[in-house]
């Protein structure tokens, strides 16, 4: 396949498409805002957050969002930084944590894992990290809130390595004067970045503007005075210890997601951000070739002449009266030009991408041109599905975005049984769209559908949309199910699904694609199933278009 020219190659090289993964409250909103501040996209921090609370913020697309003042689906923030184009995919985190959060990671080329220095690795971080690890994505770690008392840095490194199973390479190291966080030592550059602690308390430097800092070396005689005797000797000792104990930074292991460069700082005060950002820009890879299925080659390069993209998110019902949807796609190769005709591989249909939109903070603009790494929203009159591949002609597909095990399971009970058909249509469509997962029990409850969602809010969205779009009132009854596992036999033979029901070791179901899946009430039930049946694989995610064989 031929490649695009030099200008395009330079455009691709400029793109850094990434997401921030964290547990709620670690400081993701604050860090996002600070990246925009450092990128010059906003002049004063505080703007994004202030808008978040306002009814007219960009996320008022859905009526429900307006009512609740929350953002249901993630948006994409594009901003320039030192000649680069940053594409930051926002992963919903609080109450709006959902499958979209996972899927968004498939559109990213790397991730920043944000940790609270007092809390370390938390539950949601672990879940998101698993998806990144599965994709072998490069991951940066940023330990935040260093201005507050927290855990020992060595202790945090140990936890990340032990709990997440990834190596850690500290690029920066925290510096203290007494108990006060004074700055960071950049190990690779051998630079000491000191922040003005006195100014940090005042409003001018409390984080709404880029922080002042003094850059110096470890051997600067003034350093001892800036820190105290103990802070200074601690820094020297720890710097030496790190050099002796650790290996040199290994770029290849980083790209493969095996080692994470770690940074320390305080997003709210802008401490440690410059060192992080500069190294991030240096290390974060530009879009890399992506694996394809059914093409002439196993991967497609970002500068291949063929345009290709995949849909990773569909935002539905932005305008109730029109029922429009916006499909978010990530460009993987070729040059996108506004108005170009593309081929939807699943349906073999051609469509014109007339008014694709990009998102800068709260503003939407029409995309005239795009390259690998870019994300754009496209008006969708109902022709796209999550995971769809679009190309400028040739038929190939990107790897399927897996289905992730839900954490909330309910049964939909109708107020009016006469509307069963509408309920079925509605649920089928919402499941196809990827708003919800749907399971049909093989036995027992047969006929009743089980709804599964990664985030509780997804269930609320379904209830709302069933009423608004299909005129069906439902009550969602929680089920005592904790997780799902997609099952297959190691010998390739059909799985005897009914046996799970017979032995009472899980609820056997089929998902919306006809794949065999068993729902478990907890680890105890899952453990009994694995003890009772041998030769069965239990997968946490489902990937593959075809129905799994079952008896
Ligand atoms: P999230 O999006 O990950 O949920 O976190 P967010 O940025 O909203 O930050 C959560 C809280 O942590 C906020 O405080 C925020 O100000 C604070 N925070 C963020 N970075 C730092 C930091 O470096 N140091 C300290 N000390 N705090 C930090 P809040 O009281 O919940 O909200 P607000 O009143 O400040 O808006």
PDB file of C-alpha atoms in Angstrom, residues 316-504:
ATOM      1  CA  UNK A 316     -27.702   8.980  21.296  1.00  0.00           C
ATOM      2  CA  UNK A 317     -30.694  11.243  21.341  1.00  0.00           C
ATOM      3  CA  UNK A 318     -28.918  14.524  21.545  1.00  0.00           C
ATOM      4  CA  UNK A 319     -32.008  16.114  20.125  1.00  0.00           C
ATOM      5  CA  UNK A 320     -35.115  14.321  21.232  1.00  0.00           C
ATOM      6  CA  UNK A 321     -37.339  15.460  18.383  1.00  0.00           C
ATOM      7  CA  UNK A 322     -34.892  14.245  15.741  1.00  0.00           C
ATOM      8  CA  UNK A 323     -33.578  11.201  17.535  1.00  0.00           C
ATOM      9  CA  UNK A 324     -30.163  11.981  16.127  1.00  0.00           C
ATOM     10  CA  UNK A 325     -27.078  10.303  17.352  1.00  0.00           C
ATOM     11  CA  UNK A 326     -23.448  11.254  17.117  1.00  0.00           C
ATOM     12  CA  UNK A 327     -20.929   8.528  16.400  1.00  0.00           C
ATOM     13  CA  UNK A 328     -17.426   9.217  17.661  1.00  0.00           C
ATOM     14  CA  UNK A 329     -14.690   7.778  15.510  1.00  0.00           C
ATOM     15  CA  UNK A 330     -10.970   7.530  15.841  1.00  0.00           C
ATOM     16  CA  UNK A 331      -8.972   7.988  12.636  1.00  0.00           C
ATOM     17  CA  UNK A 332      -6.300   5.284  12.245  1.00  0.00           C
ATOM     18  CA  UNK A 333      -4.821   5.945   8.811  1.00  0.00           C
ATOM     19  CA  UNK A 334      -4.991   8.126   5.720  1.00  0.00           C
ATOM     20  CA  UNK A 335      -6.142  11.703   5.349  1.00  0.00           C
ATOM     21  CA  UNK A 336      -9.665  12.700   6.226  1.00  0.00           C
ATOM     22  CA  UNK A 337     -11.168  15.504   4.181  1.00  0.00           C
ATOM     23  CA  UNK A 338     -14.518  17.025   4.948  1.00  0.00           C
ATOM     24  CA  UNK A 339     -17.223  15.663   2.693  1.00  0.00           C
ATOM     25  CA  UNK A 340     -15.297  12.546   1.705  1.00  0.00           C
ATOM     26  CA  UNK A 341     -17.115   9.326   0.902  1.00  0.00           C
ATOM     27  CA  UNK A 342     -16.295   6.362   3.120  1.00  0.00           C
ATOM     28  CA  UNK A 343     -17.260   2.735   3.160  1.00  0.00           C
ATOM     29  CA  UNK A 344     -18.882   1.156   6.230  1.00  0.00           C
ATOM     30  CA  UNK A 345     -17.409  -2.331   6.178  1.00  0.00           C
ATOM     31  CA  UNK A 346     -20.125  -4.102   8.210  1.00  0.00           C
ATOM     32  CA  UNK A 347     -22.976  -2.943   5.970  1.00  0.00           C
ATOM     33  CA  UNK A 348     -20.947  -2.604   2.730  1.00  0.00           C
ATOM     34  CA  UNK A 349     -22.536   0.825   2.275  1.00  0.00           C
ATOM     35  CA  UNK A 350     -20.892   4.095   1.259  1.00  0.00           C
ATOM     36  CA  UNK A 351     -21.653   7.297   3.126  1.00  0.00           C
ATOM     37  CA  UNK A 352     -20.483  10.868   2.964  1.00  0.00           C
ATOM     38  CA  UNK A 353     -18.924  12.433   6.071  1.00  0.00           C
ATOM     39  CA  UNK A 354     -20.295  15.914   5.582  1.00  0.00           C
ATOM     40  CA  UNK A 355     -19.984  17.773   8.875  1.00  0.00           C
ATOM     41  CA  UNK A 356     -17.703  15.941  11.262  1.00  0.00           C
ATOM     42  CA  UNK A 357     -17.143  17.796  14.493  1.00  0.00           C
ATOM     43  CA  UNK A 358     -14.176  18.136  16.779  1.00  0.00           C
ATOM     44  CA  UNK A 359     -14.300  19.340  20.346  1.00  0.00           C
ATOM     45  CA  UNK A 360     -12.171  21.949  21.994  1.00  0.00           C
ATOM     46  CA  UNK A 361     -13.164  22.198  25.606  1.00  0.00           C
ATOM     47  CA  UNK A 362     -16.782  23.307  25.345  1.00  0.00           C
ATOM     48  CA  UNK A 363     -16.738  24.316  21.710  1.00  0.00           C
ATOM     49  CA  UNK A 364     -17.478  22.237  18.676  1.00  0.00           C
ATOM     50  CA  UNK A 365     -15.923  22.989  15.317  1.00  0.00           C
ATOM     51  CA  UNK A 366     -16.228  21.416  11.880  1.00  0.00           C
ATOM     52  CA  UNK A 367     -13.256  19.252  10.915  1.00  0.00           C
ATOM     53  CA  UNK A 368     -11.856  20.068   7.486  1.00  0.00           C
ATOM     54  CA  UNK A 369      -8.920  17.684   7.598  1.00  0.00           C
ATOM     55  CA  UNK A 370      -7.849  14.890   9.904  1.00  0.00           C
ATOM     56  CA  UNK A 371      -5.122  12.321  10.387  1.00  0.00           C
ATOM     57  CA  UNK A 372      -4.416   9.216  12.438  1.00  0.00           C
ATOM     58  CA  UNK A 373      -4.939   9.940  16.114  1.00  0.00           C
ATOM     59  CA  UNK A 374      -7.778  12.393  15.557  1.00  0.00           C
ATOM     60  CA  UNK A 375     -11.207  11.837  16.962  1.00  0.00           C
ATOM     61  CA  UNK A 376     -14.330  13.324  15.464  1.00  0.00           C
ATOM     62  CA  UNK A 377     -18.036  13.170  16.000  1.00  0.00           C
ATOM     63  CA  UNK A 378     -20.219  12.387  13.003  1.00  0.00           C
ATOM     64  CA  UNK A 379     -23.962  12.751  12.660  1.00  0.00           C
ATOM     65  CA  UNK A 380     -25.424   9.267  12.705  1.00  0.00           C
ATOM     66  CA  UNK A 381     -28.918   8.665  11.364  1.00  0.00           C
ATOM     67  CA  UNK A 382     -28.726   5.130  12.802  1.00  0.00           C
ATOM     68  CA  UNK A 383     -26.191   3.552  10.466  1.00  0.00           C
ATOM     69  CA  UNK A 384     -23.294   2.953  12.842  1.00  0.00           C
ATOM     70  CA  UNK A 385     -22.615   0.434  15.569  1.00  0.00           C
ATOM     71  CA  UNK A 386     -19.892   0.497  18.191  1.00  0.00           C
ATOM     72  CA  UNK A 387     -16.759  -1.023  16.681  1.00  0.00           C
ATOM     73  CA  UNK A 388     -17.691  -0.271  13.036  1.00  0.00           C
ATOM     74  CA  UNK A 389     -14.756   0.146  10.677  1.00  0.00           C
ATOM     75  CA  UNK A 390     -14.869   2.863   8.013  1.00  0.00           C
ATOM     76  CA  UNK A 391     -12.408   2.941   5.137  1.00  0.00           C
ATOM     77  CA  UNK A 392     -11.937   4.885   1.938  1.00  0.00           C
ATOM     78  CA  UNK A 393     -12.656   1.702   0.021  1.00  0.00           C
ATOM     79  CA  UNK A 394     -10.862  -1.516   0.880  1.00  0.00           C
ATOM     80  CA  UNK A 395     -12.713  -3.938   3.127  1.00  0.00           C
ATOM     81  CA  UNK A 396     -10.937  -4.733   6.372  1.00  0.00           C
ATOM     82  CA  UNK A 397     -11.847  -4.360  10.010  1.00  0.00           C
ATOM     83  CA  UNK A 398     -10.157  -3.248  13.172  1.00  0.00           C
ATOM     84  CA  UNK A 399     -10.092  -5.616  16.088  1.00  0.00           C
ATOM     85  CA  UNK A 400     -13.440  -5.722  17.805  1.00  0.00           C
ATOM     86  CA  UNK A 401     -13.840  -3.651  20.964  1.00  0.00           C
ATOM     87  CA  UNK A 402     -14.555  -6.288  23.603  1.00  0.00           C
ATOM     88  CA  UNK A 403     -17.674  -6.407  25.771  1.00  0.00           C
ATOM     89  CA  UNK A 404     -16.711  -5.979  29.415  1.00  0.00           C
ATOM     90  CA  UNK A 405     -18.327  -7.768  32.292  1.00  0.00           C
ATOM     91  CA  UNK A 406     -21.087  -5.593  33.762  1.00  0.00           C
ATOM     92  CA  UNK A 407     -21.182  -4.902  37.479  1.00  0.00           C
ATOM     93  CA  UNK A 408     -24.876  -4.130  37.775  1.00  0.00           C
ATOM     94  CA  UNK A 409     -27.558  -6.581  36.725  1.00  0.00           C
ATOM     95  CA  UNK A 410     -31.284  -5.953  36.687  1.00  0.00           C
ATOM     96  CA  UNK A 411     -34.512  -7.321  35.322  1.00  0.00           C
ATOM     97  CA  UNK A 412     -36.842  -4.932  33.496  1.00  0.00           C
ATOM     98  CA  UNK A 413     -40.388  -5.226  34.831  1.00  0.00           C
ATOM     99  CA  UNK A 414     -43.071  -3.531  32.749  1.00  0.00           C
ATOM    100  CA  UNK A 415     -45.900  -1.501  34.171  1.00  0.00           C
ATOM    101  CA  UNK A 416     -48.019  -2.403  31.138  1.00  0.00           C
ATOM    102  CA  UNK A 417     -47.511  -5.990  29.901  1.00  0.00           C
ATOM    103  CA  UNK A 418     -49.173  -5.086  26.583  1.00  0.00           C
ATOM    104  CA  UNK A 419     -46.029  -3.242  25.564  1.00  0.00           C
ATOM    105  CA  UNK A 420     -43.779  -6.295  25.637  1.00  0.00           C
ATOM    106  CA  UNK A 421     -42.997  -6.005  21.924  1.00  0.00           C
ATOM    107  CA  UNK A 422     -41.931  -2.379  22.236  1.00  0.00           C
ATOM    108  CA  UNK A 423     -39.774  -3.272  25.230  1.00  0.00           C
ATOM    109  CA  UNK A 424     -38.058  -6.013  23.255  1.00  0.00           C
ATOM    110  CA  UNK A 425     -37.442  -3.708  20.278  1.00  0.00           C
ATOM    111  CA  UNK A 426     -36.143  -0.963  22.562  1.00  0.00           C
ATOM    112  CA  UNK A 427     -33.830  -3.224  24.519  1.00  0.00           C
ATOM    113  CA  UNK A 428     -32.506  -4.897  21.373  1.00  0.00           C
ATOM    114  CA  UNK A 429     -31.725  -1.539  19.816  1.00  0.00           C
ATOM    115  CA  UNK A 430     -30.111  -0.139  22.943  1.00  0.00           C
ATOM    116  CA  UNK A 431     -27.998  -3.283  23.248  1.00  0.00           C
ATOM    117  CA  UNK A 432     -26.954  -3.062  19.582  1.00  0.00           C
ATOM    118  CA  UNK A 433     -25.955   0.539  20.188  1.00  0.00           C
ATOM    119  CA  UNK A 434     -23.828  -0.524  23.134  1.00  0.00           C
ATOM    120  CA  UNK A 435     -25.829   1.411  25.738  1.00  0.00           C
ATOM    121  CA  UNK A 436     -26.519  -1.751  27.701  1.00  0.00           C
ATOM    122  CA  UNK A 437     -25.710  -5.444  27.685  1.00  0.00           C
ATOM    123  CA  UNK A 438     -28.534  -7.885  27.325  1.00  0.00           C
ATOM    124  CA  UNK A 439     -28.660 -11.517  28.384  1.00  0.00           C
ATOM    125  CA  UNK A 440     -31.278 -14.098  27.580  1.00  0.00           C
ATOM    126  CA  UNK A 441     -31.308 -16.857  30.202  1.00  0.00           C
ATOM    127  CA  UNK A 442     -31.079 -20.327  28.709  1.00  0.00           C
ATOM    128  CA  UNK A 443     -33.196 -21.851  31.500  1.00  0.00           C
ATOM    129  CA  UNK A 444     -35.453 -20.853  34.328  1.00  0.00           C
ATOM    130  CA  UNK A 445     -36.082 -17.189  33.825  1.00  0.00           C
ATOM    131  CA  UNK A 446     -36.351 -17.793  30.052  1.00  0.00           C
ATOM    132  CA  UNK A 447     -38.212 -15.044  28.303  1.00  0.00           C
ATOM    133  CA  UNK A 448     -37.165 -12.455  30.842  1.00  0.00           C
ATOM    134  CA  UNK A 449     -34.234 -10.375  29.734  1.00  0.00           C
ATOM    135  CA  UNK A 450     -31.406  -9.532  32.084  1.00  0.00           C
ATOM    136  CA  UNK A 451     -29.829  -6.131  31.634  1.00  0.00           C
ATOM    137  CA  UNK A 452     -26.205  -5.581  32.560  1.00  0.00           C
ATOM    138  CA  UNK A 453     -24.196  -2.383  32.850  1.00  0.00           C
ATOM    139  CA  UNK A 454     -20.705  -1.425  33.933  1.00  0.00           C
ATOM    140  CA  UNK A 455     -22.034   1.780  35.508  1.00  0.00           C
ATOM    141  CA  UNK A 456     -25.272   2.298  37.372  1.00  0.00           C
ATOM    142  CA  UNK A 457     -26.080   5.396  35.359  1.00  0.00           C
ATOM    143  CA  UNK A 458     -26.268   3.349  32.153  1.00  0.00           C
ATOM    144  CA  UNK A 459     -29.330   1.666  33.660  1.00  0.00           C
ATOM    145  CA  UNK A 460     -30.919   5.023  34.377  1.00  0.00           C
ATOM    146  CA  UNK A 461     -30.236   6.056  30.786  1.00  0.00           C
ATOM    147  CA  UNK A 462     -31.937   2.906  29.511  1.00  0.00           C
ATOM    148  CA  UNK A 463     -34.984   3.469  31.691  1.00  0.00           C
ATOM    149  CA  UNK A 464     -35.199   7.066  30.498  1.00  0.00           C
ATOM    150  CA  UNK A 465     -34.774   6.188  26.850  1.00  0.00           C
ATOM    151  CA  UNK A 466     -37.270   3.321  26.956  1.00  0.00           C
ATOM    152  CA  UNK A 467     -39.851   5.827  28.134  1.00  0.00           C
ATOM    153  CA  UNK A 468     -38.827   8.701  25.864  1.00  0.00           C
ATOM    154  CA  UNK A 469     -38.287   6.745  22.664  1.00  0.00           C
ATOM    155  CA  UNK A 470     -40.386   3.591  22.978  1.00  0.00           C
ATOM    156  CA  UNK A 471     -43.066   4.753  25.394  1.00  0.00           C
ATOM    157  CA  UNK A 472     -42.424   1.858  27.753  1.00  0.00           C
ATOM    158  CA  UNK A 473     -42.473   2.328  31.520  1.00  0.00           C
ATOM    159  CA  UNK A 474     -40.199  -0.099  33.303  1.00  0.00           C
ATOM    160  CA  UNK A 475     -39.102  -0.769  36.824  1.00  0.00           C
ATOM    161  CA  UNK A 476     -35.574  -2.086  37.119  1.00  0.00           C
ATOM    162  CA  UNK A 477     -35.285  -4.832  39.723  1.00  0.00           C
ATOM    163  CA  UNK A 478     -31.764  -5.547  40.943  1.00  0.00           C
ATOM    164  CA  UNK A 479     -30.628  -9.164  40.672  1.00  0.00           C
ATOM    165  CA  UNK A 480     -28.132 -10.847  42.943  1.00  0.00           C
ATOM    166  CA  UNK A 481     -25.565 -11.206  40.199  1.00  0.00           C
ATOM    167  CA  UNK A 482     -22.074  -9.768  40.580  1.00  0.00           C
ATOM    168  CA  UNK A 483     -20.323 -10.504  37.321  1.00  0.00           C
ATOM    169  CA  UNK A 484     -20.483 -12.300  33.980  1.00  0.00           C
ATOM    170  CA  UNK A 485     -17.973 -14.656  32.378  1.00  0.00           C
ATOM    171  CA  UNK A 486     -18.071 -15.648  28.717  1.00  0.00           C
ATOM    172  CA  UNK A 487     -17.542 -19.380  28.535  1.00  0.00           C
ATOM    173  CA  UNK A 488     -16.010 -21.681  25.964  1.00  0.00           C
ATOM    174  CA  UNK A 489     -14.570 -25.177  26.140  1.00  0.00           C
ATOM    175  CA  UNK A 490     -10.829 -25.622  25.868  1.00  0.00           C
ATOM    176  CA  UNK A 491     -11.354 -28.560  23.471  1.00  0.00           C
ATOM    177  CA  UNK A 492     -13.577 -26.475  21.171  1.00  0.00           C
ATOM    178  CA  UNK A 493     -16.632 -28.639  21.911  1.00  0.00           C
ATOM    179  CA  UNK A 494     -19.997 -27.044  22.769  1.00  0.00           C
ATOM    180  CA  UNK A 495     -20.468 -25.943  26.372  1.00  0.00           C
ATOM    181  CA  UNK A 496     -23.297 -27.705  28.200  1.00  0.00           C
ATOM    182  CA  UNK A 497     -24.975 -24.500  29.348  1.00  0.00           C
ATOM    183  CA  UNK A 498     -27.898 -26.179  31.080  1.00  0.00           C
ATOM    184  CA  UNK A 499     -25.492 -27.950  33.424  1.00  0.00           C
ATOM    185  CA  UNK A 500     -24.770 -24.618  35.182  1.00  0.00           C
ATOM    186  CA  UNK A 501     -28.442 -24.305  35.982  1.00  0.00           C
ATOM    187  CA  UNK A 502     -28.781 -27.956  36.996  1.00  0.00           C
ATOM    188  CA  UNK A 503     -25.873 -27.729  39.419  1.00  0.00           C
ATOM    189  CA  UNK A 504     -26.977 -24.253  40.583  1.00  0.00           C
TER     190      UNK A 504
END
